[in-house]
XYZ file of C-alpha atoms in Angstrom:
349
model
C -49.321 105.848 -84.256
C -48.201 102.710 -81.917
C -49.366 101.630 -78.455
C -47.504 99.093 -76.128
C -50.053 97.532 -73.988
C -49.459 95.505 -70.901
C -52.234 93.260 -70.226
C -53.244 92.293 -67.015
C -55.390 88.962 -66.491
C -57.996 88.434 -63.887
C -60.453 85.705 -63.868
C -64.051 86.237 -62.184
C -66.883 83.977 -61.917
C -70.350 86.094 -61.889
C -73.689 84.827 -60.999
C -76.385 86.736 -62.941
C -79.232 87.970 -61.181
C -80.968 91.171 -59.804
C -78.539 93.922 -58.945
C -78.578 94.722 -55.304
C -75.615 96.882 -54.121
C -73.864 96.269 -50.969
C -71.220 98.024 -48.799
C -68.786 95.182 -49.412
C -68.646 95.763 -53.107
C -65.726 98.001 -53.922
C -67.251 98.220 -57.598
C -70.487 99.652 -56.628
C -71.428 103.147 -58.066
C -67.737 104.599 -58.654
C -63.967 104.339 -57.552
C -63.178 103.560 -54.284
C -59.555 103.668 -54.125
C -57.325 106.623 -55.138
C -53.735 107.605 -55.330
C -50.603 109.747 -56.198
C -47.323 110.107 -55.354
C -47.955 111.221 -51.764
C -51.273 109.502 -50.796
C -53.318 106.800 -51.084
C -56.743 106.229 -49.700
C -59.680 103.737 -49.906
C -63.397 103.758 -48.708
C -64.369 100.963 -47.251
C -67.949 100.711 -47.367
C -68.665 97.850 -44.951
C -66.804 99.370 -42.080
C -67.564 102.813 -43.086
C -63.846 103.831 -42.404
C -61.264 105.493 -44.772
C -57.863 103.718 -44.998
C -54.829 106.293 -45.504
C -51.472 105.522 -46.383
C -48.689 107.871 -46.774
C -45.820 107.773 -49.230
C -43.229 106.576 -49.261
C -44.775 103.223 -50.065
C -42.156 101.070 -49.468
C -41.272 102.418 -45.948
C -41.144 99.237 -43.723
C -40.073 100.519 -40.083
C -43.036 102.267 -38.861
C -46.494 102.264 -40.010
C -47.708 105.015 -42.375
C -50.722 103.643 -42.873
C -53.991 104.782 -40.407
C -57.652 104.757 -40.685
C -60.920 107.477 -40.456
C -64.340 106.837 -39.605
C -66.992 108.299 -41.998
C -68.234 111.710 -40.711
C -71.629 110.245 -40.694
C -72.939 106.598 -40.117
C -75.862 107.532 -43.024
C -73.281 108.351 -45.625
C -72.454 106.187 -48.460
C -69.374 106.878 -50.171
C -69.442 106.376 -54.003
C -65.835 107.521 -54.798
C -62.597 108.776 -53.567
C -60.199 111.002 -55.556
C -56.972 112.787 -55.453
C -55.274 114.857 -57.948
C -52.421 113.193 -59.821
C -50.353 116.197 -59.699
C -51.419 117.191 -55.828
C -47.788 116.755 -54.363
C -47.959 118.860 -51.483
C -46.893 117.229 -48.102
C -48.578 119.678 -45.918
C -52.011 119.336 -44.939
C -52.452 116.657 -47.676
C -56.433 116.168 -48.667
C -58.216 113.866 -50.587
C -61.916 114.374 -52.130
C -65.126 111.916 -51.473
C -68.693 111.922 -52.849
C -71.589 110.083 -52.342
C -75.250 109.923 -50.898
C -77.139 109.880 -47.830
C -78.597 106.408 -47.745
C -82.413 105.943 -48.000
C -82.449 103.112 -45.799
C -82.442 105.277 -42.943
C -85.800 105.646 -41.424
C -85.774 109.463 -42.114
C -83.730 109.793 -45.212
C -81.154 112.089 -43.672
C -77.997 111.954 -41.950
C -77.330 112.959 -38.183
C -77.069 116.908 -39.277
C -80.345 116.757 -41.190
C -78.971 116.615 -44.623
C -79.949 114.392 -47.638
C -79.031 113.840 -51.075
C -75.890 113.664 -52.715
C -72.824 115.425 -50.936
C -68.967 115.949 -51.641
C -66.145 117.343 -49.341
C -62.491 116.738 -48.554
C -60.891 115.410 -45.892
C -57.902 117.342 -44.524
C -55.004 116.233 -42.650
C -54.432 119.332 -40.393
C -51.477 117.714 -38.635
C -48.724 120.156 -37.940
C -46.245 117.168 -37.996
C -44.962 116.297 -41.358
C -44.487 112.807 -42.702
C -40.988 113.439 -43.128
C -40.845 114.578 -39.043
C -42.448 111.069 -38.504
C -39.880 109.192 -40.661
C -37.229 110.781 -39.172
C -38.352 110.221 -35.402
C -39.426 106.466 -36.215
C -42.972 107.347 -35.297
C -46.240 105.391 -36.440
C -48.645 108.392 -38.027
C -51.852 109.152 -36.812
C -55.224 110.098 -38.473
C -56.563 112.049 -35.673
C -55.747 115.144 -37.408
C -57.770 114.630 -40.406
C -60.960 116.486 -40.546
C -63.732 117.228 -42.851
C -63.889 120.446 -44.858
C -66.437 122.537 -47.343
C -69.243 119.121 -47.028
C -72.022 120.300 -49.613
C -75.048 118.603 -50.367
C -77.647 118.541 -53.255
C -80.912 117.848 -52.034
C -83.206 119.024 -55.006
C -82.451 115.583 -56.824
C -83.512 112.428 -56.013
C -81.410 108.994 -56.197
C -78.926 109.267 -58.893
C -78.183 105.613 -60.172
C -75.191 106.416 -62.251
C -72.641 109.303 -60.983
C -69.233 110.126 -61.398
C -66.462 112.396 -59.874
C -62.962 113.316 -61.176
C -60.486 115.571 -59.824
C -58.718 118.205 -61.449
C -54.816 116.831 -61.508
C -53.442 119.652 -59.196
C -56.572 118.835 -56.836
C -57.995 122.439 -57.142
C -61.583 121.588 -57.742
C -63.610 118.258 -59.041
C -66.065 117.766 -61.215
C -69.305 115.506 -60.434
C -71.642 114.059 -63.216
C -74.950 112.366 -63.022
C -77.857 111.800 -65.144
C -79.950 114.805 -63.614
C -77.460 117.152 -62.807
C -73.381 118.261 -62.995
C -71.621 120.332 -60.515
C -68.147 122.069 -60.136
C -66.746 121.824 -56.749
C -64.226 124.353 -55.623
C -63.339 123.849 -51.801
C -60.620 126.558 -51.809
C -62.902 129.394 -53.136
C -65.675 131.370 -51.783
C -68.032 130.212 -54.528
C -67.413 126.594 -53.392
C -70.182 124.965 -55.672
C -71.700 125.554 -58.942
C -74.535 123.283 -60.162
C -76.067 122.805 -63.721
C -79.235 120.601 -64.553
C -78.461 117.582 -66.804
C -81.268 119.171 -69.500
C -78.763 121.725 -69.908
C -75.749 119.522 -69.853
C -76.717 116.659 -72.043
C -77.643 117.538 -75.751
C -80.951 116.752 -77.572
C -82.940 116.026 -74.605
C -81.484 112.750 -73.758
C -80.966 110.816 -71.028
C -77.376 109.993 -70.439
C -75.863 107.728 -67.774
C -72.049 108.402 -67.299
C -70.247 105.342 -66.240
C -66.473 106.753 -65.895
C -64.760 109.666 -66.531
C -61.388 111.673 -66.347
C -60.123 115.008 -66.317
C -57.432 117.416 -67.685
C -56.453 120.854 -66.392
C -59.068 121.892 -69.240
C -61.642 119.111 -70.391
C -63.315 116.226 -69.165
C -63.968 113.114 -71.227
C -66.972 111.067 -69.834
C -68.198 107.905 -70.821
C -71.616 106.158 -70.537
C -74.694 105.394 -72.340
C -77.611 107.528 -73.936
C -80.888 105.861 -73.682
C -82.628 105.096 -76.592
C -86.458 104.646 -77.244
C -88.312 102.225 -75.690
C -89.435 100.509 -78.808
C -85.882 100.257 -80.196
C -84.289 96.943 -80.315
C -81.260 98.445 -78.989
C -82.090 100.267 -75.802
C -78.951 102.599 -75.626
C -75.934 103.794 -76.938
C -72.320 103.708 -75.871
C -71.561 107.566 -76.184
C -68.568 109.574 -75.004
C -68.218 113.349 -74.295
C -65.603 115.901 -74.682
C -66.633 118.851 -71.816
C -65.071 121.995 -71.516
C -64.288 122.518 -67.272
C -65.193 125.904 -66.989
C -68.823 125.667 -67.509
C -69.560 122.044 -68.037
C -70.166 122.556 -72.168
C -70.097 119.574 -74.350
C -67.688 120.804 -76.895
C -67.504 117.182 -78.654
C -69.410 113.923 -78.870
C -68.618 110.466 -80.109
C -71.298 107.650 -80.278
C -70.299 103.891 -80.887
C -71.805 102.058 -83.755
C -70.978 98.241 -83.965
C -69.697 96.738 -87.260
C -72.707 94.994 -89.595
C -72.927 91.366 -88.576
C -70.522 91.541 -85.596
C -71.118 89.918 -82.269
C -71.322 93.541 -80.723
C -74.378 94.494 -83.016
C -76.348 91.838 -81.512
C -76.144 93.493 -78.013
C -79.403 95.287 -76.894
C -78.087 97.135 -73.596
C -81.657 96.225 -72.283
C -80.631 96.791 -68.528
C -78.484 100.072 -68.520
C -80.907 101.920 -66.504
C -79.696 100.107 -63.548
C -76.068 100.308 -62.673
C -74.598 97.330 -63.237
C -70.894 95.777 -63.234
C -71.810 94.398 -66.401
C -71.632 97.664 -68.311
C -68.633 99.357 -66.525
C -66.465 101.357 -68.211
C -62.651 103.365 -67.560
C -61.354 106.575 -69.033
C -57.692 107.784 -68.818
C -56.105 110.785 -69.962
C -52.418 110.580 -70.534
C -51.061 112.698 -68.112
C -47.887 113.387 -70.174
C -49.785 114.151 -73.304
C -53.366 115.113 -72.489
C -54.475 114.728 -76.260
C -54.490 111.127 -75.899
C -57.332 109.455 -74.404
C -57.938 105.691 -73.635
C -61.377 104.528 -72.746
C -62.198 100.787 -72.078
C -65.636 99.325 -72.847
C -65.388 96.003 -71.303
C -68.815 94.737 -72.352
C -67.535 95.295 -76.061
C -64.101 93.630 -75.256
C -62.741 96.912 -76.677
C -60.612 99.662 -75.624
C -60.425 102.827 -77.957
C -57.647 105.210 -78.432
C -58.875 108.946 -78.746
C -57.022 111.931 -79.718
C -58.373 115.329 -78.453
C -57.433 118.084 -81.041
C -58.336 121.670 -82.150
C -56.922 123.027 -78.616
C -58.944 120.829 -76.712
C -62.299 121.533 -78.810
C -62.493 118.171 -80.712
C -62.500 114.442 -80.211
C -61.488 111.860 -82.873
C -61.459 108.014 -82.577
C -57.811 107.319 -83.659
C -57.953 103.285 -83.188
C -59.475 100.324 -81.205
C -58.264 97.299 -79.953
C -60.516 94.398 -79.205
C -59.833 90.911 -77.659
C -62.019 88.594 -79.269
C -65.366 87.409 -78.610
C -65.373 87.751 -75.145
C -66.098 90.312 -72.318
C -63.954 92.040 -69.867
C -60.976 93.739 -71.555
C -60.568 97.184 -70.439
C -62.327 96.851 -67.074
C -59.428 99.589 -65.974
C -56.662 101.025 -67.949
C -53.787 103.196 -67.101
C -51.233 105.072 -68.979
C -47.564 103.881 -68.162
C -45.876 106.543 -70.242
C -46.864 108.435 -73.244
C -47.180 105.553 -75.591
C -47.129 102.758 -73.104
C -50.585 101.116 -71.137
C -51.677 98.740 -68.855
C -55.244 97.140 -69.436
C -57.059 94.865 -66.893
C -58.399 92.012 -68.608
C -61.192 90.494 -66.960
C -62.640 86.864 -67.883
C -66.275 86.662 -66.844
C -67.973 83.292 -66.323
C -71.554 83.578 -66.865
C -73.378 80.985 -64.619
């Protein structure tokens, strides 16, 4: 089995200290950028706005870019998402999820809601992008509106929370340490939630760091917390989850090679979100049986094979980039057998 990788180098200087997330941090808590062949969206926490860009992305005569203010200034957006095969140009939409910020004195937003939220922004403009192009007019975001905004208020702050959108944009799955949900904005039964104790096996505490979804299953990577008395405080773990009911079908746990530099890692601070322990997951859209998972703290990218009609997860190979960190911070498939890997070089001060 062969793979051709394109490595992208990025050098970052990082000062180690106590982690204090802020709205200008584009890495904090989730993916702030999503795109497909129709729509690009980016969440700006500092300005509490979404930047929206319509395709074609190489069009330069008039602006196909506009911005949307957050629906509530008390909302902190973790992630945005768009289905990769969600190609309709009529009323395009994107998913967004986050949390009502606790810095607000009441702990609630202007509508009295608190907790984790998820919704979709839909463009209800009757004028299509093609019509804007033919008329040589700049596009407007004035017709975007929030739809089917749902709140999960029975749990506290989730330090680890990931969302992934089904390829055709029909639903989204959210996974946190204490709960998971399936959000179906186009059905009457919009939200189905499930306690984390009913998802993560063996009464474990699992902190999800990254996820991707196919039409039938989801791959999520994160850390299972070990005993406080253990030298190694957590284990990097990957779950294969059935989309229909969030049932775990297969599990893979990382085990370092004896006497390797990775075997000395203790993961002592993985119970608090940190860019030091981010991960990345990408399912091949051309062949969903092939999955790449980047664990930059191990300087390694893993290739998994999903077998048995989506019921098993097997490690096929791994690709390490020496005794360093940063390899695999972000990954994507280019074809069925080619991938691009972001190689981030960290300098710890």
